[in-house]
XYZ file of C-alpha atoms in Angstrom:
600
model
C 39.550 -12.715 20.713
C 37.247 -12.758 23.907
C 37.439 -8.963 24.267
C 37.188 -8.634 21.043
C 33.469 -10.503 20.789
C 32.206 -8.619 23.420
C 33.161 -5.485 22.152
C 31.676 -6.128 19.005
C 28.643 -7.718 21.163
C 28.314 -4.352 22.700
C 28.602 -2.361 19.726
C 25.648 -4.371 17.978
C 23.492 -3.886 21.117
C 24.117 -0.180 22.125
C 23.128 0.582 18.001
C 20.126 -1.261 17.728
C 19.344 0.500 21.325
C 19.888 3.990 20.341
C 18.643 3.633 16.750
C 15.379 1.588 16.771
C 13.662 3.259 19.316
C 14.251 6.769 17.571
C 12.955 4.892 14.065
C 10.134 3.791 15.715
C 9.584 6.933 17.039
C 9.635 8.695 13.780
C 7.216 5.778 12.132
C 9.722 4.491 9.914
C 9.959 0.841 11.286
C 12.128 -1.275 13.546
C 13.646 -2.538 10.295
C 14.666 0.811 9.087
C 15.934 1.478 12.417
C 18.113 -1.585 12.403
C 19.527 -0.816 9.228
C 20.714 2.100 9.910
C 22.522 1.305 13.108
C 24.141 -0.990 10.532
C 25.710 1.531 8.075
C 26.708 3.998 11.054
C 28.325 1.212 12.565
C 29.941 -0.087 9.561
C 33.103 0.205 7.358
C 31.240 3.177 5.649
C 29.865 4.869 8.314
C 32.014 4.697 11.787
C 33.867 1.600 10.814
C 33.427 0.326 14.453
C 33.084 -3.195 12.636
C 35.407 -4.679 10.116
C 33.816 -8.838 9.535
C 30.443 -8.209 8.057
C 30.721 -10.996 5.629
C 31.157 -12.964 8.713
C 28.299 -11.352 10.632
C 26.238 -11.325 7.678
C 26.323 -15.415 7.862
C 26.154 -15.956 11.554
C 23.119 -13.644 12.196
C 20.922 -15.663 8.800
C 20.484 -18.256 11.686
C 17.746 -15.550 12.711
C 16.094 -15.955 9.786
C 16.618 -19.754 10.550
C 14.440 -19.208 13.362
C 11.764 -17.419 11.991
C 11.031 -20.220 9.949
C 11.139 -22.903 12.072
C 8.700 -20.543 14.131
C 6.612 -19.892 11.760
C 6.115 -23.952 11.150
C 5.367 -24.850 14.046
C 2.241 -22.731 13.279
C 1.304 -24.210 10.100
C 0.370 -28.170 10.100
C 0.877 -30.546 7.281
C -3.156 -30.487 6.682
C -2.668 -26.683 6.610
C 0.458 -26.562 4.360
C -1.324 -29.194 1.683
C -4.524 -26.854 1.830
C -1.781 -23.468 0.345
C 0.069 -25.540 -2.172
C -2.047 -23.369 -5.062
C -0.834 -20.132 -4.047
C 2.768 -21.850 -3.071
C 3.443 -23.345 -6.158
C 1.088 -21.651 -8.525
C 1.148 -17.933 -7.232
C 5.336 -18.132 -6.344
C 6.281 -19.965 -9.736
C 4.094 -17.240 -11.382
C 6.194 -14.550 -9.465
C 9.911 -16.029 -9.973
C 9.362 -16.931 -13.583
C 7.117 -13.764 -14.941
C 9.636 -10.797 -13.245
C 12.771 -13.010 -14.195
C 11.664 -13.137 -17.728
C 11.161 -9.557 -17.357
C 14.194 -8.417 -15.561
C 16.335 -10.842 -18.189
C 14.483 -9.036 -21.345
C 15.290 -5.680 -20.034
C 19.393 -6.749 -19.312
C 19.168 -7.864 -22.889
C 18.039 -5.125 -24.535
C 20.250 -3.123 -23.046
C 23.382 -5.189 -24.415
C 24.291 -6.775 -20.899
C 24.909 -10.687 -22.310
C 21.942 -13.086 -21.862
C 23.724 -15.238 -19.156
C 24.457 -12.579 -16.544
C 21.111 -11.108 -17.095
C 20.080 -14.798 -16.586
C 21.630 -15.403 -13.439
C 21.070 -11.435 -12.166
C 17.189 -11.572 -12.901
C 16.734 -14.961 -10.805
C 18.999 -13.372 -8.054
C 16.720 -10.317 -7.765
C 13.227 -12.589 -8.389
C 13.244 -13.494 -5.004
C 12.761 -11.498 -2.082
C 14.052 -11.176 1.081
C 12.210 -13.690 3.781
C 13.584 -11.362 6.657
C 12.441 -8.042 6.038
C 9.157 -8.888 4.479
C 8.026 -11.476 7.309
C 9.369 -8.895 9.961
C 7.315 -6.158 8.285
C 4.060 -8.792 8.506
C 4.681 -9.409 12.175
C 5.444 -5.399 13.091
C 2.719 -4.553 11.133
C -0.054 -7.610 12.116
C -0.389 -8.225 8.235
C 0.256 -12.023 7.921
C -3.583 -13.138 8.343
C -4.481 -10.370 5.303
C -4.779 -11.231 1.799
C -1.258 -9.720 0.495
C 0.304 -10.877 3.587
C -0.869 -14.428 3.069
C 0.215 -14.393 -0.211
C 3.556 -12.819 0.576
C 4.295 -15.494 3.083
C 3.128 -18.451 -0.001
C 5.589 -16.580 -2.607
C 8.181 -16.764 0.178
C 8.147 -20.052 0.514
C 8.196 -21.116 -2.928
C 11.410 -18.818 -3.338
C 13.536 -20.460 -0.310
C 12.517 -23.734 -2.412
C 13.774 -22.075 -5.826
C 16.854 -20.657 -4.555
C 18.245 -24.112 -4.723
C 17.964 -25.329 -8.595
C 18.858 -21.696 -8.739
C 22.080 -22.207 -7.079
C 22.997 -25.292 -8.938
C 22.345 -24.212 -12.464
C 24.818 -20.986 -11.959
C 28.111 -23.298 -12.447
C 26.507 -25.007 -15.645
C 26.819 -21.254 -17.343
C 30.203 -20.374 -16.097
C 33.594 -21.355 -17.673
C 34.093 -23.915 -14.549
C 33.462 -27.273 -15.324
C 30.361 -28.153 -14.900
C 29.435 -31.185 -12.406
C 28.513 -34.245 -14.379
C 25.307 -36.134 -14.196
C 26.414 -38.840 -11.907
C 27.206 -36.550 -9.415
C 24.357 -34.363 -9.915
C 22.010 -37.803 -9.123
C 23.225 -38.383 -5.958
C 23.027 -34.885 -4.938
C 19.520 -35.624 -5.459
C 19.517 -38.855 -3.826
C 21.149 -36.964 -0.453
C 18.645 -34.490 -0.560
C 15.896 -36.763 -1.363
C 17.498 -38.764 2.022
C 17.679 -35.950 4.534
C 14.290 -35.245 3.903
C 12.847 -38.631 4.494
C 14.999 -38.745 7.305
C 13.788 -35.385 8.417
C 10.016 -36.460 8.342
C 11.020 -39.625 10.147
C 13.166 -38.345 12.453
C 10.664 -35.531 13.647
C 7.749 -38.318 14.091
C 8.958 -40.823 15.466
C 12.494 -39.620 17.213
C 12.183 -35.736 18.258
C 8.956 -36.232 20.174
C 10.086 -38.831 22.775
C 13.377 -36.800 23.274
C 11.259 -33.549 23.854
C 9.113 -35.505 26.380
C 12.169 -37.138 28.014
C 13.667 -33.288 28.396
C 10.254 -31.764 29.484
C 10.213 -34.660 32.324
C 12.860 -33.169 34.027
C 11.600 -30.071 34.460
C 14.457 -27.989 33.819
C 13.674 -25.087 31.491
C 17.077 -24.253 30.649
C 17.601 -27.259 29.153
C 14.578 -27.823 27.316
C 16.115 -24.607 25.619
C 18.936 -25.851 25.263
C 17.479 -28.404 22.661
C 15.533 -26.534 21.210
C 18.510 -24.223 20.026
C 20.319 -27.926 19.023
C 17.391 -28.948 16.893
C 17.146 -25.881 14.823
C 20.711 -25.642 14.346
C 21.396 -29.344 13.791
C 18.867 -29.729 10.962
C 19.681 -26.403 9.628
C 23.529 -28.031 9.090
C 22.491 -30.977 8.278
C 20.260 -29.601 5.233
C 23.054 -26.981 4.375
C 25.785 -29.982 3.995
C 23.351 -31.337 1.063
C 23.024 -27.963 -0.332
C 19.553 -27.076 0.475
C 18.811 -23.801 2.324
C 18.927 -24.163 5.996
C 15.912 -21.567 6.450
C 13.781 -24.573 3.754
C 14.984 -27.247 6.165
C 13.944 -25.891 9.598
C 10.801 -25.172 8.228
C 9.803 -28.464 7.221
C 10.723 -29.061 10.746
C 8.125 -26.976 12.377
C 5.708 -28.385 10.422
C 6.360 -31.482 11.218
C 6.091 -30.742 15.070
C 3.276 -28.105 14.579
C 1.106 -31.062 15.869
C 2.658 -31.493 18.823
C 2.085 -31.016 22.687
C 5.459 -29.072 22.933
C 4.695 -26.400 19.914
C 4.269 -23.662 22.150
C 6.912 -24.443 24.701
C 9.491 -24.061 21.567
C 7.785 -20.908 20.641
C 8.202 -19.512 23.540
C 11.852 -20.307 24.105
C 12.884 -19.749 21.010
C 11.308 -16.526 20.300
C 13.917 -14.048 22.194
C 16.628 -15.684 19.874
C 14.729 -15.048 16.535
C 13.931 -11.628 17.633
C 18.116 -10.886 18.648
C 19.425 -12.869 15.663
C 16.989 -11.126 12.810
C 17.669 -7.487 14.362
C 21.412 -8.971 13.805
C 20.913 -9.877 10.565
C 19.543 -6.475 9.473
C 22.440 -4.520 10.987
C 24.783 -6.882 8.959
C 23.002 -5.982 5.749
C 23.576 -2.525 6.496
C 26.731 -3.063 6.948
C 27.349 -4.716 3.820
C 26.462 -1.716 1.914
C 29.339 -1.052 0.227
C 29.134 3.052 -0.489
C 32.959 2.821 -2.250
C 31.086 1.237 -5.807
C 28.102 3.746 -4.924
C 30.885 6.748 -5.059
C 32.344 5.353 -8.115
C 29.369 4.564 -10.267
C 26.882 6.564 -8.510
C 24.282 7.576 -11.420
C 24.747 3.826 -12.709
C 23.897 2.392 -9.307
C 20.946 4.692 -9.177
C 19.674 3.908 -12.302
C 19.936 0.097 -11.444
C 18.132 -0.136 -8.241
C 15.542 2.710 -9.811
C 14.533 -0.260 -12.844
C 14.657 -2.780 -10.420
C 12.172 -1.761 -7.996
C 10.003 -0.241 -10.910
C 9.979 -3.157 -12.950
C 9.623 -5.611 -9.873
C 6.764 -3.373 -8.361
C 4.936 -3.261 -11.566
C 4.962 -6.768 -12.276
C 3.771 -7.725 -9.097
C 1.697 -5.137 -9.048
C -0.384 -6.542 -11.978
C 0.045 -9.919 -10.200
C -1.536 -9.481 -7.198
C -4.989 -8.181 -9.583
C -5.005 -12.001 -11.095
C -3.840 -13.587 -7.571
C -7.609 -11.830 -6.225
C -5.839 -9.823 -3.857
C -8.399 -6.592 -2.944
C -7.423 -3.602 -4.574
C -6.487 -1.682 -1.772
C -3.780 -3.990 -0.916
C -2.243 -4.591 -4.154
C 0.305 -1.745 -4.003
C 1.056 -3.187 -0.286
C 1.509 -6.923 -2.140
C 3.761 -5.437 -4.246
C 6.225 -3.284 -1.561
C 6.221 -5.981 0.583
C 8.081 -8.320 -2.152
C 9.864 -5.575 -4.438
C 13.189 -5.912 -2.454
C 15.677 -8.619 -3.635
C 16.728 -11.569 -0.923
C 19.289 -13.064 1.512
C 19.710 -15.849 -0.971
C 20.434 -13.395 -3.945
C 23.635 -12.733 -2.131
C 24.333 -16.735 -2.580
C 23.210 -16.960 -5.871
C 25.718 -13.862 -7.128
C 28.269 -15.268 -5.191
C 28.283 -18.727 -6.949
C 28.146 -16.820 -10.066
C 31.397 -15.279 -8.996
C 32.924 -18.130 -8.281
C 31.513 -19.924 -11.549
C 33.029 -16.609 -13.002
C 30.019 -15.845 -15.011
C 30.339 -12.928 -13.164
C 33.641 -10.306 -12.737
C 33.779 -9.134 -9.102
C 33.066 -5.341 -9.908
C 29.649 -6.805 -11.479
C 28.774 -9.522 -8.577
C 30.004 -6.455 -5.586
C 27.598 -3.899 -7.836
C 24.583 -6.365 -7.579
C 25.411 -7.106 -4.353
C 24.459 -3.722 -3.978
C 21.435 -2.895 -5.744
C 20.154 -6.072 -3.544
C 21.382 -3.948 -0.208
C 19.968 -1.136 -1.503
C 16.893 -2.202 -2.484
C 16.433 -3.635 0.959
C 16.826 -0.385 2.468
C 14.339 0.965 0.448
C 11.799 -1.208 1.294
C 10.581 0.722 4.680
C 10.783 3.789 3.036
C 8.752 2.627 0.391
C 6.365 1.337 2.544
C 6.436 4.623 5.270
C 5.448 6.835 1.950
C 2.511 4.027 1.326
C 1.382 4.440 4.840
C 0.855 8.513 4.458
C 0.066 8.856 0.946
C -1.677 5.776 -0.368
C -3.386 4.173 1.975
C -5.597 6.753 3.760
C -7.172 7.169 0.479
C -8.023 3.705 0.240
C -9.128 4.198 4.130
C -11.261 7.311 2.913
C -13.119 5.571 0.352
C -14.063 2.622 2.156
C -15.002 4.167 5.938
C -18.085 4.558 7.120
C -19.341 7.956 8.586
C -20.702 7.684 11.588
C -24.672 7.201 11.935
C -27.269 10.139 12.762
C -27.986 9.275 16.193
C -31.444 10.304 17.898
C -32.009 11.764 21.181
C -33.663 9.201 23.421
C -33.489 8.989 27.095
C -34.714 5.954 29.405
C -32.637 3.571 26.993
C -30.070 1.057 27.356
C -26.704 1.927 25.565
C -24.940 -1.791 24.136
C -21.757 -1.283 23.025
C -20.483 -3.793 20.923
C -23.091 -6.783 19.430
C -21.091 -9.130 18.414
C -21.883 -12.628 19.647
C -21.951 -11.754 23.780
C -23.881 -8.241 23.154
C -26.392 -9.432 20.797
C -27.170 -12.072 23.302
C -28.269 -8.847 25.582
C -29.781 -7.127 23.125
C -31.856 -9.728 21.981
C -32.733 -10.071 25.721
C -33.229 -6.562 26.453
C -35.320 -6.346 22.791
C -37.796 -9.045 23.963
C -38.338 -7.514 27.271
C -39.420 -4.268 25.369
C -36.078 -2.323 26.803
C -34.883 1.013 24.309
C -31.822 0.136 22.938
C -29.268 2.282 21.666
C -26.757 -0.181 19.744
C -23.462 1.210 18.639
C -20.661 -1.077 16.647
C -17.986 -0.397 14.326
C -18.332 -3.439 11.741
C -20.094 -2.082 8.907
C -21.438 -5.795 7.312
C -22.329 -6.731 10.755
C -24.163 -4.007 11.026
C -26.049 -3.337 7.578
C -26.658 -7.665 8.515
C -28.175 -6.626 11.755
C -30.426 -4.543 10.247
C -32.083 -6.987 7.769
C -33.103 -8.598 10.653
C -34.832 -5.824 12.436
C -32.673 -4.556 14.823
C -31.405 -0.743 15.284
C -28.033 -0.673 15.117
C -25.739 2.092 14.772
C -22.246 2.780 12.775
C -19.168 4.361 15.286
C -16.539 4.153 17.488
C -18.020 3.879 21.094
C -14.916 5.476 22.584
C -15.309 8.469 21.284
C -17.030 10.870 23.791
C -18.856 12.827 21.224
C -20.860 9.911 19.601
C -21.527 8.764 23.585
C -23.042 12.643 24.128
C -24.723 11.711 20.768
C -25.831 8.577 21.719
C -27.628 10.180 24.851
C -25.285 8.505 27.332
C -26.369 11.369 29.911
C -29.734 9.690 30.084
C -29.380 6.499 29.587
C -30.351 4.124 32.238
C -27.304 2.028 31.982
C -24.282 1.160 29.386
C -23.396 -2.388 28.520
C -20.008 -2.667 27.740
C -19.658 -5.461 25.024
C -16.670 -4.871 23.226
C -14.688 -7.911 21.512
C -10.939 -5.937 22.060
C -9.840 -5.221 25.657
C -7.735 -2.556 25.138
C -10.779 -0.654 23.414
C -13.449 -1.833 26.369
C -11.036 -0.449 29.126
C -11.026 2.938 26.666
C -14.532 3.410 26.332
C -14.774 2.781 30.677
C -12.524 5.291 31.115
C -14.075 7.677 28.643
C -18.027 6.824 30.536
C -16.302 7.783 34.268
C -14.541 10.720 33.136
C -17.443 11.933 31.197
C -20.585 10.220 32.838
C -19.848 9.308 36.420
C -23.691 8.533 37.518
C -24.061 6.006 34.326
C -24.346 2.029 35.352
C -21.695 0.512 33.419
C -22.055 -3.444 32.788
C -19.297 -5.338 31.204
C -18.042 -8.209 29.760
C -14.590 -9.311 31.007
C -12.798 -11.588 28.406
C -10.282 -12.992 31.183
C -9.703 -12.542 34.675
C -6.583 -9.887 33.884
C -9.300 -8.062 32.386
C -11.373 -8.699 35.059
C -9.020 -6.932 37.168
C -8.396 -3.718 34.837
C -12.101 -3.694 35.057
C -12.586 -3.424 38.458
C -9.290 -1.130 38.839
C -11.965 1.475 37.137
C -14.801 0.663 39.783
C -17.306 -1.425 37.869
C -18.763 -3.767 39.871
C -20.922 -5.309 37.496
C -18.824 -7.845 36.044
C -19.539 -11.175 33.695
C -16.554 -13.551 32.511
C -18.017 -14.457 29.264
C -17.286 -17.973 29.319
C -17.713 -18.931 33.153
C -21.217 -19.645 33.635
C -21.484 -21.293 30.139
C -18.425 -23.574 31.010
C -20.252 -24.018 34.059
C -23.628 -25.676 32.543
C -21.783 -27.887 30.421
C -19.346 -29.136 33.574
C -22.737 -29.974 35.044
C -23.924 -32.059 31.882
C -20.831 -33.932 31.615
C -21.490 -35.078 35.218
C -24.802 -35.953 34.198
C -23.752 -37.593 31.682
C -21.059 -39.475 33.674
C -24.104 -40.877 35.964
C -24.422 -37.891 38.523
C -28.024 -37.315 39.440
C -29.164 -33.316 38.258
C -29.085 -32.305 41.686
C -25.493 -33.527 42.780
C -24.074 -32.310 39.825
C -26.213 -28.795 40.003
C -24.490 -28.522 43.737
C -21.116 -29.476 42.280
C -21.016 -26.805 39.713
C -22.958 -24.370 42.257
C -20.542 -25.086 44.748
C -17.632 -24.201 42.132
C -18.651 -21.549 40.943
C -19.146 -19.958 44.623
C -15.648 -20.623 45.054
C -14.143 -19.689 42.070
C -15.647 -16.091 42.270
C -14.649 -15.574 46.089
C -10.997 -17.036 45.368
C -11.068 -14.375 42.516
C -12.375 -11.545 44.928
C -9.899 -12.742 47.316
C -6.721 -12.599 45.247
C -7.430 -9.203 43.288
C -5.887 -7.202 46.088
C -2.539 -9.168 45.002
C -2.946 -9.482 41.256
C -0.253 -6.919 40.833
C 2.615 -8.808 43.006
C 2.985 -11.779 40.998
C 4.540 -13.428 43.953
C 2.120 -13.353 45.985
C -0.945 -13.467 43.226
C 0.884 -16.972 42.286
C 0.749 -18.383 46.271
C -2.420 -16.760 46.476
C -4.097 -18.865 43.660
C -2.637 -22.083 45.132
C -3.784 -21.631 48.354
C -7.518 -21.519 46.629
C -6.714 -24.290 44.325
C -5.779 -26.554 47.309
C -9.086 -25.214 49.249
C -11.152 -26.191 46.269
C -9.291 -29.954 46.186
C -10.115 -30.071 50.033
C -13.596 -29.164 49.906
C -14.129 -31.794 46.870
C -12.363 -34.505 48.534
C -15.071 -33.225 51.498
C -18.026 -34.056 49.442
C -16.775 -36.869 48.209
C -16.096 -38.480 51.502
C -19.976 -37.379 52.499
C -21.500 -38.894 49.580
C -19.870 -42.344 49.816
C -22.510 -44.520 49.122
C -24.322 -43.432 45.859
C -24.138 -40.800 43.566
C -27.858 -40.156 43.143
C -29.846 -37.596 45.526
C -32.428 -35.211 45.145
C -34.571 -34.461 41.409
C -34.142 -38.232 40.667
């Protein structure tokens, strides 16, 4: 049995090894990578692994996580503030497409109760895939990804009347209404006990555990939490992945949020890849051989039906055209709980096993069609959306003598505005096109493009310019454009803005000297009015912070060299740290005595 796990532990990691990487590769997705290594690895493919039912349960504890991870970003006050499109935009969504999917089963002579129970199976969606997709793809803070993640929710909270309405249209005797109360009641309990229990109970034990300063075992309950009140809602019938959401929220609040993220993260990421291999897995190509064009038909409605429904959706939700199509891949797949739902109608016998394993299916199916669906979006659809709404680049003019600002947002504007009033040529380039057309009103020359392109630098007469101030909000783009300037205009001054002292060091890595953290000296001033403020005369205070500040940038200077050896970078930043208490505990010795001196 040991052997036997780590074999199969093996086999799971050397797939999703080989296969993701080469998917990524190829654009098509981690997802679509980790499906794959499912079906090769499967009963259908190599048949390396027999249990997928088994599998198939143990790795939805990923999509546990991902829940309870995604609470802990979203506070009550936050969660109130989305119950429009949570309840209005997701009860919209399950009821319109399974009214839709049910009037199609109909007309087709399939009878109304398994098109019923089939069209709320394949309303909802599954959580996994499309909240994976939002993360690989940086989508979540859009409009269809916000709205996504609001239907989502609304459909983990559906799945459960769904679930208990399936044996009340089966020939099993239904439960009777006593029963069906305190169902209720235990639900209603766990909850309250939940909200409780999280305020007033979970808090102290995570600061107890954080007290003794032994990571592993703050880790350790972490994992018991999440799987404790994932149980705990499953033994009252309520979807685990509802429960341990609720959770997060409640502790989204808290001082510990991002310790849990952290720990927990490497676990969600492991468990969901695991979960996607089982679904591939579970594809069961022996009812695809035997019923091949009917299959294809089925998943072929489906997705049409599904797409176009929320397709015309997403127009009355407000989402902006060009990400309507994108609303409606995202959620055309069906769900991990449509598996449950089918499965309770098989047991309910409302459905014959050939019917539940063929839905089963289409759901599977449908799942892996989703990246492929979206990978023909990405090179067909949306560069024409990405065509009509770019910008060309502005005409430049040739100047020379001028100052070259790249970036004016709110740290190069401050420059330019500077510069401007000084009666310094500017030569402002930025790649915000309302920011820029705003600019304008308002009298300054501004230019559309991308400043790390060499040709709109030549354009922008970079090989006169007197200097080039490098103001640029992203750091990956700032260290671009540097290295662009010293391949392609050595003798140019370059100025820049460092957002952090990492990119501080990348910064200097590439020889510019001229450096400004952009929230040190600022932080600075203020230091110096709360001492004011706390009864320091102007000039102690002004020595305090000038004192500080000397230090801060020589212990900076002084530890770049070791910035790289994290060993030593770490000993190295202690060492000034315990200078800096020293020389403080100095001055405080000195000015025993009275706190005012000098300007006062």
């Amino acid at each position: 049995m040991e052997n036997n796990l780590l074999l199969n532990a093996l086999i799971y990691l050397a797939a999703a090894v080989i296969t993701v990487p080469i998917a990524r590769r190829l654009g098509l997705g981690a997802v679509l990578g980790y499906l794959a290594a499912g079906i090769a690895i499967g009963p259908f493919g190599f048949g390396l692994i027999r249990e997928v039912e088994v599998i198939l349960h143990f790795s939805e504890f990923g999509v546990v996580l991902l829940l309870f991870l995604i609470g802990l970003e979203l506070d009550p006050k936050r969660l109130w503030s989305m119950r429009k499109p949570i309840f209005g935009w997701g009860s919209a969504q399950v009821g319109l497409v399974t009214v839709a999917l049910c009037a199609v089963g109909v007309l087709t002579g399939i009878d109304w109760k398994i098109a019923l129970i089939a069209s709320l199976g394949l309303s909802l969606s599954s959580t996994a895939i499309v909240l994976a997709t939002l993360d690989e793809r940086n989508l979540m803070a859009t409009p269809a990804g916000s709205a996504s993640f609001s239907i989502l929710l609304f459909q983990d909270i559906a799945a459960i009347p769904m679930i208990a309405i399936v044996p009340m249209l089966g020939v099993s005797a239904a439960a009777d209404g006593v029963q069906s109360w305190l169902d209720a009641l235990k639900v209603i309990g766990v909850v309250i006990a939940l909200i409780v229990g999280g305020r007033y109970l979970v808090r102290p034990l995570l600061r107890a555990i954080a007290k003794t300063g032994m990571r592993e075992l703050f880790t350790a309950f972490a994992l018991l939490l999440v799987i404790g009140i994932g149980l705990l809602m499953q033994s009252v019938g309520v979807s685990m992945a509802l429960g341990t959401f609720l959770a997060g929220v409640l502790l989204a609040d808290s001082e510990y949020r991002h310790a849990l993220e952290s720990d927990l993260e490497p676990f969600k990421g492991l468990l969901l890849g695991l979960f996607f291999i089982a679904v591939g897995m579970s594809v069961d190509f022996g009812v695809l051989l035997a019923h091949p064009v009917l299959i294809s038909a089925a998943v072929f409605a489906f997705l049409a039906i599904k797409i176009g429904m929320l397709y015309g959706m997403g127009k009355r939700f407000g989402i902006p055209r060009s990400q309507q199509l994108l609303f409606a891949l995202l959620l055309s797949q069906g769900g991990e709980f449509a598996f449950v739902v089918f499965g309770a109608a098989a047991t309910a016998r409302v459905f014959t096993p050939e019917v539940a394993s063929m839905l089963v299916l289409v759901v599977a199916l449908s799942m892996l069609m989703t990246p492929l669906l979206l990978l023909l979006y990405d090179r067909l659809i949306a560069p024409r959306f990405q065509a009509a709404t770019t910008r060309p680049d502005d005409a430049l003019e040739e100047r020379e003598g001028h100052v070259i600002i790249a970036g004016f947002g709110r740290f190069g504007q401050i420059v330019g505005r500077l510069l401007n009033a000084n009666q310094v040529p500017l030569t402002v380039l930025d790649h915000d096109p309302d920011q820029i057309d705003l600019l304008r009103k308002f009298g300054f020359e501004v230019f559309y493009g991308d400043a790390t392109r060499t040709d709109l630098l030549h354009a922008a007469g970079a090989a006169r310019a007197r200097a080039l101030v490098v103001a640029i909000d992203d750091v990956e783009d700032s260290l671009a454009l540097v290295d662009a300037v010293k391949q392609e205009f050595p003798d140019l001054p370059i100025l820049a803005r460092a957002r952090n002292v990492t990119h501080y060091y990348d910064l200097m890595d590439r020889g510019v000297t001229m450096l400004e953290r952009e929230t040190f000296e600022g932080s600075l001033r203020l230091g110096r009015q709360v001492l004011q403020t706390l009864g320091y005369g102007a000039y102690q205070a002004r020595q305090a912070a000038m004192k500080f500040r000397a230090h801060n940038i020589a212990s900076v200077h002084a530890v770049y060299p070791y910035y790289k050896d994290q060993e030593q970078y770490v000993s190295m930043a202690r060492q000034a740290r315990d200078e800096l208490a020293e020389m403080f505990a100095r001055d405080i010795e000195s000015m025993k005595g009275g706190r005012s001196g000098g300007w006062d």
